[in-house]
Coordinates of C-alpha atoms and ligand atoms in Angstrom, one line a residue:
M1 CA -31.7 -16.5 7.4
S2 CA -30.3 -12.9 6.8
R3 CA -27.6 -12.4 4.3
I4 CA -24.5 -10.2 4.1
A5 CA -21.8 -9.9 1.4
V6 CA -18.1 -9.1 1.3
L7 CA -15.8 -7.8 -1.4
T8 CA -12.1 -7.0 -1.7
S9 CA -11.1 -4.0 -3.8
G10 CA -8.1 -1.9 -5.0
G11 CA -4.6 -3.3 -4.7
D12 CA -4.7 -6.7 -2.9
S13 CA -3.2 -6.7 0.6
P14 CA -1.9 -9.5 2.9
G15 CA -4.7 -10.2 5.4
M16 CA -7.6 -9.8 3.0
N17 CA -8.3 -13.6 3.0
A18 CA -7.9 -13.8 6.8
A19 CA -10.5 -11.1 7.1
V20 CA -12.9 -13.0 4.8
T21 CA -12.4 -16.1 6.9
A22 CA -13.2 -14.2 10.1
I23 CA -16.3 -12.7 8.5
A24 CA -17.5 -16.1 7.4
R25 CA -16.9 -17.6 10.9
C26 CA -18.7 -14.8 12.6
A27 CA -21.6 -14.7 10.2
N28 CA -22.0 -18.5 10.7
M29 CA -22.0 -18.1 14.4
L30 CA -24.7 -15.4 14.2
G31 CA -26.8 -17.5 11.8
M32 CA -26.2 -15.3 8.8
S33 CA -25.2 -16.4 5.3
L34 CA -22.3 -14.8 3.4
L35 CA -21.9 -14.0 -0.3
G36 CA -18.5 -13.2 -1.7
V37 CA -18.4 -10.7 -4.5
D38 CA -16.0 -11.5 -7.3
R39 CA -13.4 -8.8 -8.4
G40 CA -14.3 -5.9 -6.2
F41 CA -17.0 -3.5 -7.4
N42 CA -16.9 -5.1 -10.8
G43 CA -19.0 -7.9 -9.3
L44 CA -21.7 -5.4 -8.5
L45 CA -22.2 -4.2 -12.0
G46 CA -24.8 -6.9 -12.6
K47 CA -23.1 -8.2 -15.8
N48 CA -22.9 -11.8 -14.7
P49 CA -24.7 -12.3 -11.3
E50 CA -24.4 -16.1 -11.4
K51 CA -20.6 -15.9 -11.5
D52 CA -20.2 -12.7 -9.6
F53 CA -21.6 -13.9 -6.3
I54 CA -19.9 -16.8 -4.5
D55 CA -21.2 -18.7 -1.6
M56 CA -18.8 -18.1 1.3
S57 CA -20.0 -20.8 3.7
L58 CA -17.4 -22.1 6.1
E59 CA -16.5 -24.9 3.7
N60 CA -15.2 -22.3 1.2
A61 CA -13.8 -19.8 3.7
L62 CA -12.0 -21.7 6.4
D63 CA -8.9 -22.7 4.5
I64 CA -8.0 -19.4 3.1
A65 CA -7.0 -17.4 6.2
D66 CA -3.3 -17.8 5.9
M67 CA -3.1 -17.4 2.1
A68 CA -1.5 -14.5 0.3
G69 CA -3.5 -12.4 -2.2
T70 CA -7.3 -12.4 -2.2
Q71 CA -9.3 -15.5 -3.1
L72 CA -12.3 -13.3 -4.0
R73 CA -10.0 -11.5 -6.4
T74 CA -9.8 -7.7 -6.7
A75 CA -10.0 -5.1 -9.4
R76 CA -10.1 -1.5 -10.1
C77 CA -13.5 -0.5 -11.5
L78 CA -13.7 3.0 -12.8
E79 CA -17.3 2.7 -13.8
F80 CA -18.2 2.5 -10.1
K81 CA -17.5 6.2 -9.7
Q82 CA -20.8 6.9 -11.6
P83 CA -23.8 7.5 -9.3
E84 CA -26.2 5.6 -11.6
V85 CA -23.9 2.5 -11.5
Q86 CA -23.8 2.8 -7.7
A87 CA -27.6 3.0 -7.5
R88 CA -27.9 -0.1 -9.7
A89 CA -25.4 -1.9 -7.5
A90 CA -27.3 -1.1 -4.3
Q91 CA -30.5 -2.3 -5.9
L92 CA -28.9 -5.5 -7.1
L93 CA -27.7 -6.2 -3.6
R94 CA -31.2 -5.5 -2.2
D95 CA -32.7 -7.8 -4.9
M96 CA -30.4 -10.5 -3.6
D97 CA -31.7 -10.0 -0.1
V98 CA -28.3 -8.7 1.0
R99 CA -28.7 -6.5 4.1
G100 CA -25.2 -5.2 4.4
L101 CA -21.8 -5.2 2.6
I102 CA -18.3 -5.4 4.0
V103 CA -15.7 -3.6 1.7
I104 CA -12.1 -4.6 2.3
G105 CA -9.8 -2.1 0.6
G106 CA -8.1 1.3 0.7
D107 CA -9.1 4.9 0.5
G108 CA -10.7 4.5 -3.0
S109 CA -12.6 1.4 -2.1
F110 CA -14.0 3.3 1.0
H111 CA -15.3 6.0 -1.3
G112 CA -17.1 3.2 -3.2
A113 CA -18.5 2.0 0.1
Q114 CA -19.5 5.5 1.1
A115 CA -21.4 5.9 -2.2
L116 CA -23.3 2.6 -1.6
C117 CA -24.2 3.9 1.9
H118 CA -25.6 7.0 0.3
Q119 CA -27.7 4.7 -1.9
G120 CA -29.2 3.1 1.2
M121 CA -27.0 0.0 1.4
P122 CA -25.3 -0.3 4.8
C123 CA -21.6 -0.8 4.4
V124 CA -18.7 -1.4 6.7
G125 CA -15.1 -0.9 5.6
I126 CA -12.1 -2.8 6.7
P127 CA -8.8 -1.0 5.9
G128 CA -7.0 -3.3 3.5
T129 CA -4.0 -1.7 1.9
I130 CA -0.2 -2.0 2.2
D131 CA 0.1 1.8 1.9
N132 CA -1.1 2.7 5.4
D133 CA -2.6 5.8 3.9
L134 CA -5.8 5.8 5.9
P135 CA -5.0 8.3 8.7
Y136 CA -8.0 7.6 10.9
T137 CA -6.4 4.2 11.8
G138 CA -3.0 3.3 13.2
M139 CA -3.0 0.1 11.2
T140 CA -4.2 -1.2 7.8
L141 CA -4.2 -4.8 6.7
G142 CA -1.0 -5.7 4.9
Y143 CA 1.1 -2.7 6.0
D144 CA 3.0 -4.7 8.6
T145 CA 3.6 -7.5 6.1
A146 CA 4.8 -5.1 3.5
V147 CA 7.2 -3.5 5.9
N148 CA 8.6 -6.9 7.0
V149 CA 9.2 -7.8 3.3
C150 CA 11.0 -4.5 2.8
V151 CA 13.0 -4.9 6.0
D152 CA 14.1 -8.4 4.9
A153 CA 15.0 -7.1 1.5
V154 CA 17.1 -4.2 2.9
R155 CA 18.9 -6.4 5.4
N156 CA 19.9 -8.7 2.6
I157 CA 20.9 -5.8 0.4
R158 CA 23.0 -4.3 3.1
A159 CA 24.8 -7.5 3.6
T160 CA 25.9 -7.7 0.0
S161 CA 26.5 -3.9 -0.1
R162 CA 28.9 -4.2 2.8
S163 CA 30.7 -7.1 1.1
H164 CA 31.2 -5.1 -2.1
D165 CA 31.5 -1.5 -0.7
R166 CA 28.5 -0.4 -2.8
P167 CA 25.8 2.1 -2.0
H168 CA 22.3 0.9 -2.9
V169 CA 19.0 2.6 -3.9
V170 CA 15.9 0.6 -2.7
E171 CA 12.5 1.6 -3.9
V172 CA 9.5 0.6 -1.9
M173 CA 5.7 1.0 -2.6
G174 CA 3.2 3.1 -0.8
R175 CA 1.7 5.2 -3.6
H176 CA 1.6 8.8 -2.1
C177 CA 2.4 7.6 1.4
G178 CA 6.0 7.3 2.7
D179 CA 5.1 5.1 5.7
I180 CA 6.6 1.9 4.3
A181 CA 9.8 3.7 3.4
L182 CA 10.1 5.5 6.8
Q183 CA 9.4 2.4 8.8
T184 CA 11.8 0.3 6.7
A185 CA 14.5 2.9 7.1
M186 CA 14.0 3.0 10.9
A187 CA 14.1 -0.7 11.2
T188 CA 17.2 -1.3 9.1
G189 CA 19.5 1.6 9.9
A190 CA 19.3 2.9 6.4
E191 CA 21.3 6.2 6.2
I192 CA 19.0 8.0 3.8
V193 CA 15.2 7.9 3.3
I194 CA 13.1 9.9 0.8
C195 CA 9.4 10.2 1.3
P196 CA 6.8 12.1 -0.7
E197 CA 5.7 13.9 2.5
G198 CA 9.3 15.3 2.8
K199 CA 8.2 17.4 -0.3
R200 CA 10.6 18.9 -2.8
W201 CA 14.1 17.3 -2.9
T202 CA 16.9 17.5 -5.4
V203 CA 19.2 14.9 -6.9
D204 CA 22.1 17.0 -5.9
S205 CA 21.2 17.1 -2.3
I206 CA 21.1 13.3 -2.1
A207 CA 24.4 13.1 -4.1
R208 CA 26.0 15.4 -1.5
R209 CA 24.7 13.3 1.3
L210 CA 25.9 10.1 -0.3
Q211 CA 29.3 11.7 -0.9
N212 CA 29.4 12.8 2.8
Q213 CA 28.9 9.2 3.8
I214 CA 31.6 8.0 1.5
D215 CA 34.0 10.7 2.9
Q216 CA 33.2 9.4 6.4
G217 CA 34.2 5.9 5.3
N218 CA 30.7 4.4 4.9
F219 CA 30.7 2.8 1.4
R220 CA 27.5 0.9 1.7
T221 CA 24.9 3.6 2.3
T222 CA 21.3 2.5 1.7
I223 CA 18.9 5.0 0.2
V224 CA 15.3 4.0 0.8
V225 CA 13.0 5.7 -1.7
A226 CA 9.2 5.7 -1.4
E227 CA 7.8 5.3 -4.9
G228 CA 5.7 8.4 -4.6
S229 CA 8.9 10.5 -4.0
W230 CA 9.8 10.6 -7.7
E231 CA 6.9 13.0 -8.2
E232 CA 8.4 15.4 -5.6
M233 CA 11.8 15.4 -7.1
A234 CA 12.9 18.8 -8.5
P235 CA 13.2 18.7 -12.3
F236 CA 16.3 16.8 -13.4
D237 CA 17.1 16.0 -17.0
V238 CA 18.0 12.3 -16.8
Y239 CA 18.4 12.1 -20.6
E240 CA 20.9 15.0 -20.7
F241 CA 22.8 13.7 -17.8
L242 CA 23.1 10.0 -18.7
R243 CA 23.3 10.2 -22.5
P244 CA 27.0 11.1 -22.6
Y245 CA 27.7 7.9 -20.6
G246 CA 26.1 5.8 -23.3
K247 CA 23.2 4.9 -21.0
Q248 CA 20.0 3.8 -22.7
V249 CA 17.5 6.5 -21.8
F250 CA 15.1 8.4 -24.1
K251 CA 14.2 12.0 -23.9
G252 CA 11.5 12.9 -21.4
E253 CA 11.7 9.5 -19.6
P254 CA 11.2 9.8 -15.8
M255 CA 13.6 9.1 -13.0
T256 CA 13.7 5.5 -11.8
A257 CA 15.6 3.7 -9.0
N258 CA 17.9 2.3 -11.7
R259 CA 18.6 5.7 -13.3
F260 CA 19.0 7.4 -9.9
A261 CA 21.7 4.8 -9.0
S262 CA 23.4 5.6 -12.3
V263 CA 23.3 9.3 -11.7
L264 CA 24.5 9.0 -8.1
K265 CA 27.4 6.8 -9.3
R266 CA 28.5 9.6 -11.7
K267 CA 28.1 12.4 -9.2
C268 CA 30.1 10.8 -6.4
K269 CA 33.7 9.7 -5.9
M270 CA 35.3 7.0 -3.8
P271 CA 38.5 7.9 -1.9
D272 CA 40.6 6.5 -4.7
G273 CA 39.0 8.7 -7.3
T274 CA 36.8 6.1 -8.9
N275 CA 33.0 6.3 -9.0
P276 CA 31.1 4.2 -6.5
E277 CA 29.2 1.2 -8.0
V278 CA 25.7 2.4 -6.9
R279 CA 23.2 -0.4 -7.4
S280 CA 19.4 -0.5 -7.2
T281 CA 16.5 -2.8 -6.2
V282 CA 12.8 -2.2 -6.6
V283 CA 11.1 -4.4 -4.0
G284 CA 7.9 -4.2 -6.0
Y285 CA 5.0 -6.6 -5.8
T286 CA 6.7 -9.0 -3.4
Q287 CA 5.4 -6.5 -0.8
R288 CA 1.8 -7.2 -1.7
G289 CA 1.9 -10.9 -2.5
A290 CA 3.4 -12.0 0.8
R291 CA 1.6 -14.2 3.4
P292 CA 0.2 -12.0 6.2
T293 CA 2.3 -11.5 9.4
A294 CA 0.7 -12.6 12.6
R295 CA 0.0 -9.0 13.4
D296 CA -1.9 -8.4 10.1
A297 CA -3.7 -11.8 10.4
A298 CA -4.8 -11.1 13.9
F299 CA -6.1 -7.6 13.0
A300 CA -7.9 -9.2 10.1
F301 CA -9.7 -11.5 12.6
E302 CA -10.7 -8.7 14.9
A303 CA -11.8 -6.4 12.1
G304 CA -13.8 -9.1 10.4
V305 CA -15.7 -10.0 13.6
R306 CA -16.4 -6.4 14.4
A307 CA -17.7 -5.7 10.9
V308 CA -20.2 -8.6 11.0
D309 CA -21.3 -7.6 14.5
L310 CA -22.1 -4.1 13.3
L311 CA -24.1 -5.3 10.3
N312 CA -25.9 -7.8 12.5
R313 CA -27.0 -4.9 14.7
G314 CA -28.2 -3.0 11.6
I315 CA -25.4 -0.5 11.8
G316 CA -23.6 0.6 8.6
N317 CA -21.7 3.6 7.4
R318 CA -18.7 2.6 9.6
V319 CA -15.1 1.6 9.1
I320 CA -13.0 -0.5 11.3
G321 CA -9.6 0.7 12.7
R322 CA -7.0 -0.1 15.3
K323 CA -5.0 2.3 17.4
S324 CA -2.9 1.6 20.5
G325 CA -3.9 -2.0 20.4
I326 CA -7.6 -1.2 20.5
V327 CA -10.0 -2.1 17.7
F328 CA -12.7 0.5 17.1
D329 CA -15.2 1.6 14.5
E330 CA -15.7 5.1 13.1
D331 CA -18.1 7.0 10.9
I332 CA -17.1 6.5 7.3
D333 CA -17.4 10.2 6.3
K334 CA -15.4 11.3 9.3
A335 CA -12.7 8.6 8.7
L336 CA -12.3 9.8 5.1
R337 CA -11.8 13.4 6.2
A338 CA -9.0 12.4 8.7
R339 CA -5.5 13.9 8.2
R340 CA -2.4 12.7 9.9
P341 CA 0.8 14.7 10.3
F342 CA 3.9 13.1 8.8
D343 CA 6.5 12.0 11.3
R344 CA 9.0 14.7 10.2
M345 CA 11.1 14.3 13.3
M346 CA 12.0 10.7 12.6
Y347 CA 12.5 11.6 8.9
N348 CA 14.9 14.3 9.8
I349 CA 16.8 12.2 12.4
I350 CA 17.3 9.3 9.9
N351 CA 18.6 11.8 7.3
A352 CA 20.8 13.7 9.8
L353 CA 23.6 11.2 9.7
Ligands
LIG1 P1 -7.7 1.5 -3.0 O1 -9.0 1.1 -2.5 O2 -6.6 0.6 -2.7 O3 -7.3 3.0 -2.6 P2 -8.3 2.5 -5.7 O4 -8.1 3.9 -5.3 O5 -7.8 2.0 -6.9 O6 -7.7 1.5 -4.6 O7 -9.9 2.3 -5.6 C1 -10.4 1.0 -5.8 C2 -11.8 1.1 -6.4 O8 -12.7 1.8 -5.6 C3 -11.8 1.8 -7.7 O9 -11.4 1.0 -8.8 C4 -13.3 2.1 -7.8 O10 -14.0 0.9 -8.2 C5 -13.6 2.4 -6.4 N1 -13.6 3.8 -6.2 C6 -12.5 4.6 -6.1 N2 -12.8 5.9 -5.9 C7 -14.2 6.0 -5.9 C8 -15.2 7.0 -5.8 N3 -14.8 8.3 -5.6 N4 -16.5 6.7 -5.9 C9 -16.8 5.4 -6.0 N5 -16.0 4.4 -6.1 C10 -14.7 4.6 -6.1
LIG2 O1 -2.2 0.7 -3.2 C1 -1.4 -0.4 -3.2 C2 -0.4 -0.3 -4.3 O2 0.4 -1.5 -4.2 C3 0.5 0.9 -4.2 O3 1.5 0.8 -3.2 C4 1.0 1.0 -5.6 O4 1.4 2.3 -6.0 C5 -0.1 0.5 -6.4 O5 -1.0 -0.3 -5.5 C6 0.2 -0.3 -7.6 O6 -0.9 -0.6 -8.3 P1 -1.0 -1.6 -9.5 O7 -1.4 -2.9 -8.9 O8 -2.2 -1.1 -10.3 O9 0.3 -1.6 -10.2

């Protein structure tokens, strides 16, 4: 019986388990056995092979499809960037009669898969990241779930913001990609969105726009900020600005959603001359730990089946994607070179209010 393996790597993403279930089902159908690798590329370091490889027969894989997180666990493994470690990992897999590996993860994990391909181990990548930062595909596992979590959060926040006449800063994840923020803003009617792709922005420009909303009678503006946007903010001395107000902030500390809300409060005025009570929420890891939406779980199934089919036909060096409702596979090197333009038009329209 031929054997393949699967690992999940990088930040976990909703749908990883569903993909593993689909892989196990398809492998079983094709008469292949499946090994699960524990904790991403860490499991390929050969430190503890007895524990690092888990039998993923149907018995172990069938019940996990709708679970959040990743049952195989995940990790970040810096050692794996070293070519000699990659060569040993490929040899370890060959020694275990593994003929191909499926890597479920984001951009970094795909670089790991690419390295293993160069070491002669056929790999197929499944895009698993909430960030949606793999431009060759229109969809990554977990992104839809993360957006839904953020939309729910913003809807709830807007309800209480309306009740109290309070603006609100909502920070969402995405690393250097603003897609979660942009999609959330579009879906909720948020008045302001800040994405890293929008490049340099200033605290004062946002304060002016918030003031403009207040002047128009909108006292519950939602400002959705992608976490990567803080790095694109023009220098602003949070310490100098907030210290006179008795706020606990130490010299050199960075801007955060909470501090941004505090700054905006002090820079804006309500019609009666008081400062608006600007509040903040960081949606955080609830985005990653949610159960996959139907859209993510269904893509996980399609991607898992396609990945096994490729390896069964002896084809590696590919990654799976989905665009316009169609699942496809693409050369891994080409996929990693892909660049996607930012949807500046939508960004500007949201921010034009
Ligand atoms: P993601 O896959 O979500 O983008 P990371 O960027 O943290 O997450 O990458 C996950 C793991 O992939 C890293 O911890 C490392 O083991 C592996 N990896 C990342 N970059 C490379 C690289 N250039 N070469 C080999 N392995 C890499
Ligand atoms: O890549 C997924 C992601 O959740 C990013 O959105 C976020 O910046 C990062 O991982 C957080 O990583 P960690 O789990 O190491 O805090």
